[in-house]
PDB file of C-alpha atoms in Angstrom:
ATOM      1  CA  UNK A 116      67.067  48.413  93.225  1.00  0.00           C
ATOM      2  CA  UNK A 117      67.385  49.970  96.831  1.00  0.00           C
ATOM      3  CA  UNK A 118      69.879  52.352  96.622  1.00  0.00           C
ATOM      4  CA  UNK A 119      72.359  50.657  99.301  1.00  0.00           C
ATOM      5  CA  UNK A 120      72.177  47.666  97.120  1.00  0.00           C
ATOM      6  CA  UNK A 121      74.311  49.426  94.168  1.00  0.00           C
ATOM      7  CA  UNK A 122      77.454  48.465  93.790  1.00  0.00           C
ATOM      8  CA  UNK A 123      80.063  49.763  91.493  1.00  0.00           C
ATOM      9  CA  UNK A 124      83.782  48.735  91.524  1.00  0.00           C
ATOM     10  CA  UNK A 125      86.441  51.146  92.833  1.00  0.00           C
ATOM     11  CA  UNK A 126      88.219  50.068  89.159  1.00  0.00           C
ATOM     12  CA  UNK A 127      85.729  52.114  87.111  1.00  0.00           C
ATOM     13  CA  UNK A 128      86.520  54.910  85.177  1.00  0.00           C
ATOM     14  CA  UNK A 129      84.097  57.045  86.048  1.00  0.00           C
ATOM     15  CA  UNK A 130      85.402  56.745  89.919  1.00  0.00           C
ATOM     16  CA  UNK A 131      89.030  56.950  88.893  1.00  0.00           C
ATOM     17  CA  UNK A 132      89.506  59.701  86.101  1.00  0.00           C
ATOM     18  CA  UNK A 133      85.616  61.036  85.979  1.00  0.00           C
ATOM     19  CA  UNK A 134      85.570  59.087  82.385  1.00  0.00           C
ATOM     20  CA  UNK A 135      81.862  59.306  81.937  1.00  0.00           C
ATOM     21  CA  UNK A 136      79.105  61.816  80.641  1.00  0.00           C
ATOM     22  CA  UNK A 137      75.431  62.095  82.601  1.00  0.00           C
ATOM     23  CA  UNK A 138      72.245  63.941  81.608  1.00  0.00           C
ATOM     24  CA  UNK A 139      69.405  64.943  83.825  1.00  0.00           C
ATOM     25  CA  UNK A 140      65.707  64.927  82.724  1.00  0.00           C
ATOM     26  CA  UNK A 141      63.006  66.778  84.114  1.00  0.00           C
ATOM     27  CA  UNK A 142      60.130  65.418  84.740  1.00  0.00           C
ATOM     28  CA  UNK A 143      56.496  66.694  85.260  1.00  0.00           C
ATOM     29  CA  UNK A 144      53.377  64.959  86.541  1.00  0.00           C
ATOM     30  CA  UNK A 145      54.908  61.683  85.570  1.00  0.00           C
ATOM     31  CA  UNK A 146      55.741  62.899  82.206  1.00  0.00           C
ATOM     32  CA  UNK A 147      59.540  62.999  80.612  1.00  0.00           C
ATOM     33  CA  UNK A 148      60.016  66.621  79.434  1.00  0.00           C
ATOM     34  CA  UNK A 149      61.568  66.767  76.441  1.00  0.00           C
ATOM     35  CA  UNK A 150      63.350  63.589  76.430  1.00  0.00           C
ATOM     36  CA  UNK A 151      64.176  62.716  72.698  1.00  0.00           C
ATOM     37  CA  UNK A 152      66.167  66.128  72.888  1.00  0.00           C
ATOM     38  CA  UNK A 153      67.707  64.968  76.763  1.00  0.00           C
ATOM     39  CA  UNK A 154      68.149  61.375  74.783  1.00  0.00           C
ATOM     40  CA  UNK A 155      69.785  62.714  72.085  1.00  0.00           C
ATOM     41  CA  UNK A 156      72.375  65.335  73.913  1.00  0.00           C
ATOM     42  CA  UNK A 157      73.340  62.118  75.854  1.00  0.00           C
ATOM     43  CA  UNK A 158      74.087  59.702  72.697  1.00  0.00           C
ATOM     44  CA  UNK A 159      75.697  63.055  71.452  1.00  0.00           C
ATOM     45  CA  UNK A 160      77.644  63.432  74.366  1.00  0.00           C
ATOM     46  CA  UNK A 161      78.838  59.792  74.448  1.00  0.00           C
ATOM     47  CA  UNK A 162      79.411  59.964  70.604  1.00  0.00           C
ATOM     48  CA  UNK A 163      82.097  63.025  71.809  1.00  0.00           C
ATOM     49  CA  UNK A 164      83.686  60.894  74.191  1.00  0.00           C
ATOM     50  CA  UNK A 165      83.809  57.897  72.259  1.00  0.00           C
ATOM     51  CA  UNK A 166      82.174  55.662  75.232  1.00  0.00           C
ATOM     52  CA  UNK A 167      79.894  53.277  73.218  1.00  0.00           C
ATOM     53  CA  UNK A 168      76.297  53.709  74.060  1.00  0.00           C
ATOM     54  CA  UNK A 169      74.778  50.489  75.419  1.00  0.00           C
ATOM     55  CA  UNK A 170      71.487  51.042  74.557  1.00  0.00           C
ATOM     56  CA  UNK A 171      69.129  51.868  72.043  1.00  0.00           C
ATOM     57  CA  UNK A 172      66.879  54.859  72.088  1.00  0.00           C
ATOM     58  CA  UNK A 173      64.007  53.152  72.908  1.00  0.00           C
ATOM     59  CA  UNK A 174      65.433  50.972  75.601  1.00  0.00           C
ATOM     60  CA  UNK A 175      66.709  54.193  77.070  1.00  0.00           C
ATOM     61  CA  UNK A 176      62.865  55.462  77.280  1.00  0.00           C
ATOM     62  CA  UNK A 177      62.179  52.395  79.053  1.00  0.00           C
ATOM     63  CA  UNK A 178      64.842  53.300  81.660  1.00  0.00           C
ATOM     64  CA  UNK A 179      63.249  56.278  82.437  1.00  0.00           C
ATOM     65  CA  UNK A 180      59.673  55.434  82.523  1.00  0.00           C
ATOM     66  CA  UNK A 181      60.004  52.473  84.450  1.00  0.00           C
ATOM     67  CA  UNK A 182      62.153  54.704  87.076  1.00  0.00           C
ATOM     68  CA  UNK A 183      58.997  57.041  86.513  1.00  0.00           C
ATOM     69  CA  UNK A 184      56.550  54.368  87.316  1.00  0.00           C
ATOM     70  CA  UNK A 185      58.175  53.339  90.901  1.00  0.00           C
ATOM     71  CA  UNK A 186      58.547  56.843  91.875  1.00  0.00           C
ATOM     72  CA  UNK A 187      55.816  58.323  94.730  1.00  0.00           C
ATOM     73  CA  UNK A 188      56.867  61.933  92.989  1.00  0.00           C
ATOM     74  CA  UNK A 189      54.908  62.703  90.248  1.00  0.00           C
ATOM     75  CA  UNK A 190      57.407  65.686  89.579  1.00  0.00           C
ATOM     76  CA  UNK A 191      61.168  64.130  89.355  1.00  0.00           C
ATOM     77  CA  UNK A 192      64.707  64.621  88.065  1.00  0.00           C
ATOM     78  CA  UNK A 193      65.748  61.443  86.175  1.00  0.00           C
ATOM     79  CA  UNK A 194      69.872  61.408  86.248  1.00  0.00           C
ATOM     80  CA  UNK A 195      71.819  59.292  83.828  1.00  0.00           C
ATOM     81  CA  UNK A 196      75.337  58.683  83.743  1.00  0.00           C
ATOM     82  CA  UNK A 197      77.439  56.135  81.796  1.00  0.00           C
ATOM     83  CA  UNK A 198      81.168  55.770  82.268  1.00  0.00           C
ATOM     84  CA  UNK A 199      83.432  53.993  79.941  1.00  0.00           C
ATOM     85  CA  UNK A 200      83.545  50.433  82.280  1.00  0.00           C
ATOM     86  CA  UNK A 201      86.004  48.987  84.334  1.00  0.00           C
ATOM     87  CA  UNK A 202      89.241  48.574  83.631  1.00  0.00           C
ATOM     88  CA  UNK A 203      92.867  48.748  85.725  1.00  0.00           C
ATOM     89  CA  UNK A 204      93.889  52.448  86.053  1.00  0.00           C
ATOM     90  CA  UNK A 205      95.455  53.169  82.991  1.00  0.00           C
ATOM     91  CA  UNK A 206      94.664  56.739  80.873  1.00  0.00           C
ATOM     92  CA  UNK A 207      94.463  55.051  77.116  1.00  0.00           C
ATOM     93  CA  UNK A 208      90.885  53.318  76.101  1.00  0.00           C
ATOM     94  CA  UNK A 209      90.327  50.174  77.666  1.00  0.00           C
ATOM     95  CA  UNK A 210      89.649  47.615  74.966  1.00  0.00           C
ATOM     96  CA  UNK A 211      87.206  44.823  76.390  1.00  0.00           C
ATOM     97  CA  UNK A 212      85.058  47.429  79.236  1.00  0.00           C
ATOM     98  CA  UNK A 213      81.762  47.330  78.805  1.00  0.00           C
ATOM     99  CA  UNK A 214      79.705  51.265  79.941  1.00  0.00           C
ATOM    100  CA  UNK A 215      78.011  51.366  83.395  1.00  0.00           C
ATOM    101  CA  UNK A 216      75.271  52.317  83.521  1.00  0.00           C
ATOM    102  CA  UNK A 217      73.661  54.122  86.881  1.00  0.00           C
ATOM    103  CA  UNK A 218      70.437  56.294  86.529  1.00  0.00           C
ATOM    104  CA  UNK A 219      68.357  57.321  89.608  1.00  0.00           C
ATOM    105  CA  UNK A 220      65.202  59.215  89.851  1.00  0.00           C
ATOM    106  CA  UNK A 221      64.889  61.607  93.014  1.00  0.00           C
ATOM    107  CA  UNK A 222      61.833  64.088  93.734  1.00  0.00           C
ATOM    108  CA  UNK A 223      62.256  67.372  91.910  1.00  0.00           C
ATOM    109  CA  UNK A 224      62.727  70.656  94.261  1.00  0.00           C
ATOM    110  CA  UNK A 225      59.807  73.382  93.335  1.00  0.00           C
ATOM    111  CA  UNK A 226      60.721  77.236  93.232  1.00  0.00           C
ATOM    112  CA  UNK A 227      59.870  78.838  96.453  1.00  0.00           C
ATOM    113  CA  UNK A 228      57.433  81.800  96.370  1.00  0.00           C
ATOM    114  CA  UNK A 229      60.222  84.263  97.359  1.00  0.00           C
ATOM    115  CA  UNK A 230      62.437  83.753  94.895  1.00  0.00           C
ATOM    116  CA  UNK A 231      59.970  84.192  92.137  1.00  0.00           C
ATOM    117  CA  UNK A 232      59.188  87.053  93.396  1.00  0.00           C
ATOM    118  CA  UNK A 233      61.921  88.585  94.240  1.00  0.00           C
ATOM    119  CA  UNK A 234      64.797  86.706  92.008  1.00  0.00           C
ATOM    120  CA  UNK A 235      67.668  85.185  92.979  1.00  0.00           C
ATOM    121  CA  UNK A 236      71.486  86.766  93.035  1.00  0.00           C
ATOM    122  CA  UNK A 237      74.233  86.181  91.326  1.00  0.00           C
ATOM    123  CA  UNK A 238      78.423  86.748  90.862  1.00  0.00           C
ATOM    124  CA  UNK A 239      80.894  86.496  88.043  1.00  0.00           C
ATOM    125  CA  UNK A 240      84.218  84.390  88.244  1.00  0.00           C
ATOM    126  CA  UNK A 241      86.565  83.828  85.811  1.00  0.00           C
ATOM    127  CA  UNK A 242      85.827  80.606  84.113  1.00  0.00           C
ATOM    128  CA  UNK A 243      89.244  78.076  84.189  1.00  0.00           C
ATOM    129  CA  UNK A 244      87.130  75.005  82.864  1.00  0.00           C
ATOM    130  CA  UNK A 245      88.502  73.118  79.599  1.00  0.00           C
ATOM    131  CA  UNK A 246      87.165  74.059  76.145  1.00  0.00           C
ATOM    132  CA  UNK A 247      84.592  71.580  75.424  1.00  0.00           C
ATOM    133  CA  UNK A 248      82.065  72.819  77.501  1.00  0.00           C
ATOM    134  CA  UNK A 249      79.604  71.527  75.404  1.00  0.00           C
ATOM    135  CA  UNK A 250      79.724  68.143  76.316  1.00  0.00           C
ATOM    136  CA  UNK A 251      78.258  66.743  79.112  1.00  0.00           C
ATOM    137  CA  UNK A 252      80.611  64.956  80.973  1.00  0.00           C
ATOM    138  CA  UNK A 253      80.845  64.104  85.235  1.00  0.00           C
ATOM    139  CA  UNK A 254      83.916  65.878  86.058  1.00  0.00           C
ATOM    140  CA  UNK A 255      82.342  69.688  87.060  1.00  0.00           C
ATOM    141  CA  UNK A 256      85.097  69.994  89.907  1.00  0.00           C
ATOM    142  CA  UNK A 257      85.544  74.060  88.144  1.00  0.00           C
ATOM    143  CA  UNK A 258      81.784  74.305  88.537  1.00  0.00           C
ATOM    144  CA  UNK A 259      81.878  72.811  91.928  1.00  0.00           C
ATOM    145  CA  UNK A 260      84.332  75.616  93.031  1.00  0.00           C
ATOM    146  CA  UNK A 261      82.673  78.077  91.144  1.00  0.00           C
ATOM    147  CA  UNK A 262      79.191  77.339  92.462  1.00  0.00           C
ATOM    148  CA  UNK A 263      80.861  76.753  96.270  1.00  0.00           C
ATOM    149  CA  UNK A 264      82.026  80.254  95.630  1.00  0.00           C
ATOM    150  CA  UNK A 265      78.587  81.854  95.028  1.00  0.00           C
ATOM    151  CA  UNK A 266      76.939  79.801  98.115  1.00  0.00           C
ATOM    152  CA  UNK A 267      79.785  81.606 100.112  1.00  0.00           C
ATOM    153  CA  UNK A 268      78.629  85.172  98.355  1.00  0.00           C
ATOM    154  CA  UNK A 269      75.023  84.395  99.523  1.00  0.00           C
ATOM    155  CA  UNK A 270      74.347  83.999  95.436  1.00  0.00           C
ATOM    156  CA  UNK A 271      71.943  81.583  93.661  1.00  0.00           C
ATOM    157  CA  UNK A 272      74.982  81.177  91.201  1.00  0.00           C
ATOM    158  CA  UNK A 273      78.134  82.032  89.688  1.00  0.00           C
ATOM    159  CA  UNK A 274      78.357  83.577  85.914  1.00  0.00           C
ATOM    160  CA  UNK A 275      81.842  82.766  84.329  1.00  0.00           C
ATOM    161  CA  UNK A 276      83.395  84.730  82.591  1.00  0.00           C
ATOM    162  CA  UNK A 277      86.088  84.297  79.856  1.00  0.00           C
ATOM    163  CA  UNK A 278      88.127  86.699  77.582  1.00  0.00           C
ATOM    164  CA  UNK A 279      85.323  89.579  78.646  1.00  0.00           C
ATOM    165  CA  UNK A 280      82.106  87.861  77.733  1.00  0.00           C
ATOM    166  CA  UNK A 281      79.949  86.020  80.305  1.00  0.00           C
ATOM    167  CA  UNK A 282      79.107  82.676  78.975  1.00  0.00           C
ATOM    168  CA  UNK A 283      76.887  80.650  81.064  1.00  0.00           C
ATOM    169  CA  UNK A 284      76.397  79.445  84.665  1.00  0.00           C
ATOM    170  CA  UNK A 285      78.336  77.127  86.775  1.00  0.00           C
ATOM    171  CA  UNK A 286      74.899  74.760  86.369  1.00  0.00           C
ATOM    172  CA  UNK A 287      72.615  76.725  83.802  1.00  0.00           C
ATOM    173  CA  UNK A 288      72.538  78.934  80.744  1.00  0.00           C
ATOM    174  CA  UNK A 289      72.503  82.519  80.931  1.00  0.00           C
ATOM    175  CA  UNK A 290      70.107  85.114  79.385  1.00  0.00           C
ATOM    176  CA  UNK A 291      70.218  88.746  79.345  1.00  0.00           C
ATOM    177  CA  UNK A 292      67.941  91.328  78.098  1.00  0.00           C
ATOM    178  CA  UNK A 293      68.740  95.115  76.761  1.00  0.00           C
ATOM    179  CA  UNK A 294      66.367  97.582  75.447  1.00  0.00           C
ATOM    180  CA  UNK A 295      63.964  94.912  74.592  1.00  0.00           C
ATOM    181  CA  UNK A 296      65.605  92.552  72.577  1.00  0.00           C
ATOM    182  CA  UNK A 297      66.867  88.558  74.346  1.00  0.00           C
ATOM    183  CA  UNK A 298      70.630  87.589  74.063  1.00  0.00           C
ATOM    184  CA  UNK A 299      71.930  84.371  75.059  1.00  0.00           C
ATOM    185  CA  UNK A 300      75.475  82.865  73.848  1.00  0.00           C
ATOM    186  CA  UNK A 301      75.185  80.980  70.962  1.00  0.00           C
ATOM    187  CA  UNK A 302      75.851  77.342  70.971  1.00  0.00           C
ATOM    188  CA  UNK A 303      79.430  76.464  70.774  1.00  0.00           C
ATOM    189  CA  UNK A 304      82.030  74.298  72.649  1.00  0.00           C
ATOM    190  CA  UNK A 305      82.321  76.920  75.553  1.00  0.00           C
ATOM    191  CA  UNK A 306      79.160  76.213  76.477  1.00  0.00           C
ATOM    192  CA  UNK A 307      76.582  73.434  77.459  1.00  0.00           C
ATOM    193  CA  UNK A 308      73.707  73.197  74.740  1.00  0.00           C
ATOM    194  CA  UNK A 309      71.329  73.465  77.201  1.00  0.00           C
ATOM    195  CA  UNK A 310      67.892  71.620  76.397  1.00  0.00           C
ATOM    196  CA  UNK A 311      65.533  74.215  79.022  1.00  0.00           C
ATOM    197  CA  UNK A 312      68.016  76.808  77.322  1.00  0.00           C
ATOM    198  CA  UNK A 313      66.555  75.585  73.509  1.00  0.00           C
ATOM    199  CA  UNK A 314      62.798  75.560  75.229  1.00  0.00           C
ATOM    200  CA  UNK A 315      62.858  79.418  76.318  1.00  0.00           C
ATOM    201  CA  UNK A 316      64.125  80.492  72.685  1.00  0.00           C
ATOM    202  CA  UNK A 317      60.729  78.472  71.494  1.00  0.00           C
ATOM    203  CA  UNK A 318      59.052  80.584  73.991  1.00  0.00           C
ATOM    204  CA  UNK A 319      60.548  83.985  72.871  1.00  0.00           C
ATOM    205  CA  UNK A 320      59.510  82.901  69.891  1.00  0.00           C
ATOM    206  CA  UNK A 321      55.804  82.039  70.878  1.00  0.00           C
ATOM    207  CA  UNK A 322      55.446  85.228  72.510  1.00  0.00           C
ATOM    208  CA  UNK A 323      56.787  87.035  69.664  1.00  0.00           C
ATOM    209  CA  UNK A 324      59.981  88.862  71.397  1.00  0.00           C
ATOM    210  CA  UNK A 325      63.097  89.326  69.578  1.00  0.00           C
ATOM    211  CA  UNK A 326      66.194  87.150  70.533  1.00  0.00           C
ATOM    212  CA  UNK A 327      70.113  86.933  69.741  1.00  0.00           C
ATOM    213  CA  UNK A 328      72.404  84.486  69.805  1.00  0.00           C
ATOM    214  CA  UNK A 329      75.611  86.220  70.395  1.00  0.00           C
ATOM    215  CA  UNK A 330      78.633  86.539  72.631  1.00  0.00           C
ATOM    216  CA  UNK A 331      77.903  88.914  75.405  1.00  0.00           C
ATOM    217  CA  UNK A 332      80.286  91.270  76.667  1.00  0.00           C
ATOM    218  CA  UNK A 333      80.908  91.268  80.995  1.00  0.00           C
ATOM    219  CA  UNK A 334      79.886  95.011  80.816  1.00  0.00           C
ATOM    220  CA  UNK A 335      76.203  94.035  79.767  1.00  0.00           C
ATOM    221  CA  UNK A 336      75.806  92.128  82.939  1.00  0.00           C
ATOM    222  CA  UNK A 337      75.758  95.742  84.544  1.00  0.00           C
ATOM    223  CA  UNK A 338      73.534  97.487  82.394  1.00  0.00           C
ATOM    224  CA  UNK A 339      71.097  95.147  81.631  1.00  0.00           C
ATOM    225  CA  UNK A 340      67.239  95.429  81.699  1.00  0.00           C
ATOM    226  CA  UNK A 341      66.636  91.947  82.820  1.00  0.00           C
ATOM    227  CA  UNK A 342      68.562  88.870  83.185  1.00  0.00           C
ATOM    228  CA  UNK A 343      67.622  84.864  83.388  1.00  0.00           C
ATOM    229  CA  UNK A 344      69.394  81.603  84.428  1.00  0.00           C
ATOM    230  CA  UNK A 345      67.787  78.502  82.686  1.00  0.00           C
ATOM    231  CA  UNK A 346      68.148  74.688  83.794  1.00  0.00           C
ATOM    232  CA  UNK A 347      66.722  71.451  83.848  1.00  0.00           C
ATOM    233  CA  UNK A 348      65.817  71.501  87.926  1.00  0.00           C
ATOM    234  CA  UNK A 349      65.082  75.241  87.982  1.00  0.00           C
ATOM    235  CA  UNK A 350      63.690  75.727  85.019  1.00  0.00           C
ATOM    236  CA  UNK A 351      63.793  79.737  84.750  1.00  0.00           C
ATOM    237  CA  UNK A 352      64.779  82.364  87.107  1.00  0.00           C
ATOM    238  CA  UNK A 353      65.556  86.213  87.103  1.00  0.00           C
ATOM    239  CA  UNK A 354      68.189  87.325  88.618  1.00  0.00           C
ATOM    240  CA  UNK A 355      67.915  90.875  90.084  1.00  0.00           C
ATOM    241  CA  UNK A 356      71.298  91.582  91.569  1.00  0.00           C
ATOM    242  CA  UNK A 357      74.533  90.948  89.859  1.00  0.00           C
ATOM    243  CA  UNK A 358      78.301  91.145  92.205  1.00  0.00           C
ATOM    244  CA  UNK A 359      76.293  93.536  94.366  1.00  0.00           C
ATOM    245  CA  UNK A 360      74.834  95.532  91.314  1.00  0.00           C
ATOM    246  CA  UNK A 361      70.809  95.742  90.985  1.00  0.00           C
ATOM    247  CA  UNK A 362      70.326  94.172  87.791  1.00  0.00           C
ATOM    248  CA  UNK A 363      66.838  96.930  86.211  1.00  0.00           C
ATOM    249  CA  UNK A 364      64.399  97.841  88.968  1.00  0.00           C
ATOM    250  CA  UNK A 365      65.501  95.747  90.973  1.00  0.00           C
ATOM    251  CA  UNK A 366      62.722  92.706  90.730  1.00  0.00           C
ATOM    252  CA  UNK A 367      61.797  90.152  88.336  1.00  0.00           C
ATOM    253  CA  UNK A 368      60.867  92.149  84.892  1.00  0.00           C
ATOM    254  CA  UNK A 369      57.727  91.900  82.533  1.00  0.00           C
ATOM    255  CA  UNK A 370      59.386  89.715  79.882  1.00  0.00           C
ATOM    256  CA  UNK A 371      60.798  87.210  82.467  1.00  0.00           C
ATOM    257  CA  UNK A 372      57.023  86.794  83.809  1.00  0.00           C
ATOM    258  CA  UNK A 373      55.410  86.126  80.362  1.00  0.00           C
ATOM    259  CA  UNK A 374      57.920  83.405  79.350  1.00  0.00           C
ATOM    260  CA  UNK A 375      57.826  82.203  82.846  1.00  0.00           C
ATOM    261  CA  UNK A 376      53.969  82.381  82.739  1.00  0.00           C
ATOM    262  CA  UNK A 377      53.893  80.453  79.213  1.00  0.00           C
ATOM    263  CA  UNK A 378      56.724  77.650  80.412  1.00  0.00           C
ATOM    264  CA  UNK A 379      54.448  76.911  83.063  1.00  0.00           C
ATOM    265  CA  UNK A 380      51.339  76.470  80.930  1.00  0.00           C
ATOM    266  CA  UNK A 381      53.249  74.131  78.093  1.00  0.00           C
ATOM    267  CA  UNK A 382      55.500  72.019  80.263  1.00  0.00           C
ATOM    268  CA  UNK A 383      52.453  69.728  81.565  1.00  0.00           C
TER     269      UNK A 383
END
């Protein structure tokens, strides 16, 4: 429906305490990228939240391809989100709500020239968000400020940082290379399990390059050869400057180009 025709009462839960997870899927020349693995971190993340999903797999599909099919993009970001329903504002379960459901499909931003080839910049902050980071839930009001914080920097993002090892972004995952060899955390609840994040470790492995999963200590950020941010809208991008540091020569490095090069050629 037209979007000023939505209506959602001020009573839900996702309005009121940000009681709701979302997911965003990427999609390219009309196609859904990945999205059993999107579908499945959703039901995962509603399964963590207890909200009950209201649909099956396959009806979810048809969500997004019919959003797909009345789009004028060919290349779109499908968004999800589900809340728990709508209910008077009170912090246990509601018993009787029923989920709502919103999902919207908007035309996906492409990479500009420059910044592929010439990387983007980032900053560290200390990360104050709760400890299950691995679910993917609405309330991002830490990676609001966080992210608010690098856009005042003049910085493509913010890395956060907790108990000396950088983690992820405030909206991506977060790569970095040394003497040849990929590290990216490992999946665990202080970070999102991020689907593009799960593609580029296929592509390491493709191309035959040596990966980690591992904490990474703050001091690598300075010393490193090469680092990446990965998402779902911006797919994979070096970074070549770090809190004013130049992260390796100072552009884009030879591994980021060959996995960049390959996720072009296998996500159509």
């Amino acid at each position: 429906m037209p979007l000023e025709a939505c209506r959602i009462s001020p009573l839900d839960r996702g309005f009121v305490f940000g009681d709701a997870v979302y997911e965003l899927i990427p999609v390219y020349a009309s196609s859904a990228f990945y999205m059993q693995q999107h579908l499945a971190r959703l039901a995962r993340s509603l399964g963590q939240v207890r909200i009950q999903d209201p649909y099956t797999r396959a009806q979810w599909e048809a969500i997004v391809e019919n959003l797909v099919r009345q789009s004028e993009s060919a290349d779109l970001a499908v968004y999800i989100q589900v809340t728990r329903g709508v209910a008077k504002r009170d912090h246990p379960f509601p018993e009787n709500a029923a989920p709502t459901v919103f999902a919207m499909a908007n035309p996906l931003a492409s990479i500009a020239d420059e910044v592929l080839q010439n990387g983007v910049a980032l900053i560290t902050v200390k990360d104050v968000r709760w400890k299950r980071c691995d679910i993917k839930v609405t309330g991002l009001i830490a990676n609001i400020l966080a992210k608010q914080e690098a856009t005042q920097a003049s910085a493509s993002e913010a890395i956060l940082v907790r108990d000396g090892f950088a983690l992820e972004g405030s909206a991506s995952n977060l790569f970095v290379v040394r003497e040849g060899i990929v590290h990216t955390h490992p999946k665990d609840n202080l970070i999102l399990p991020g689907i593009t994040r799960d593609f580029v470790l296929e592509l390491l492995t493709e191309l035959g390059l040596e990966f980690r999963e591992q904490a990474i200590p703050e001091e690598w950020l300075y010393s490193a050869d090469e680092i990446w941010v990965t998402s779902s809208a911006r797919e994979v991008l070096a970074a070549t400057k770090i809190d004013q540091h130049v992260v390796g020569k100072g552009v884009p490095g030879e591994l980021w180009r060959d996995v960049y090069a390959l996720y072009q050629k296998r996500k159509v």
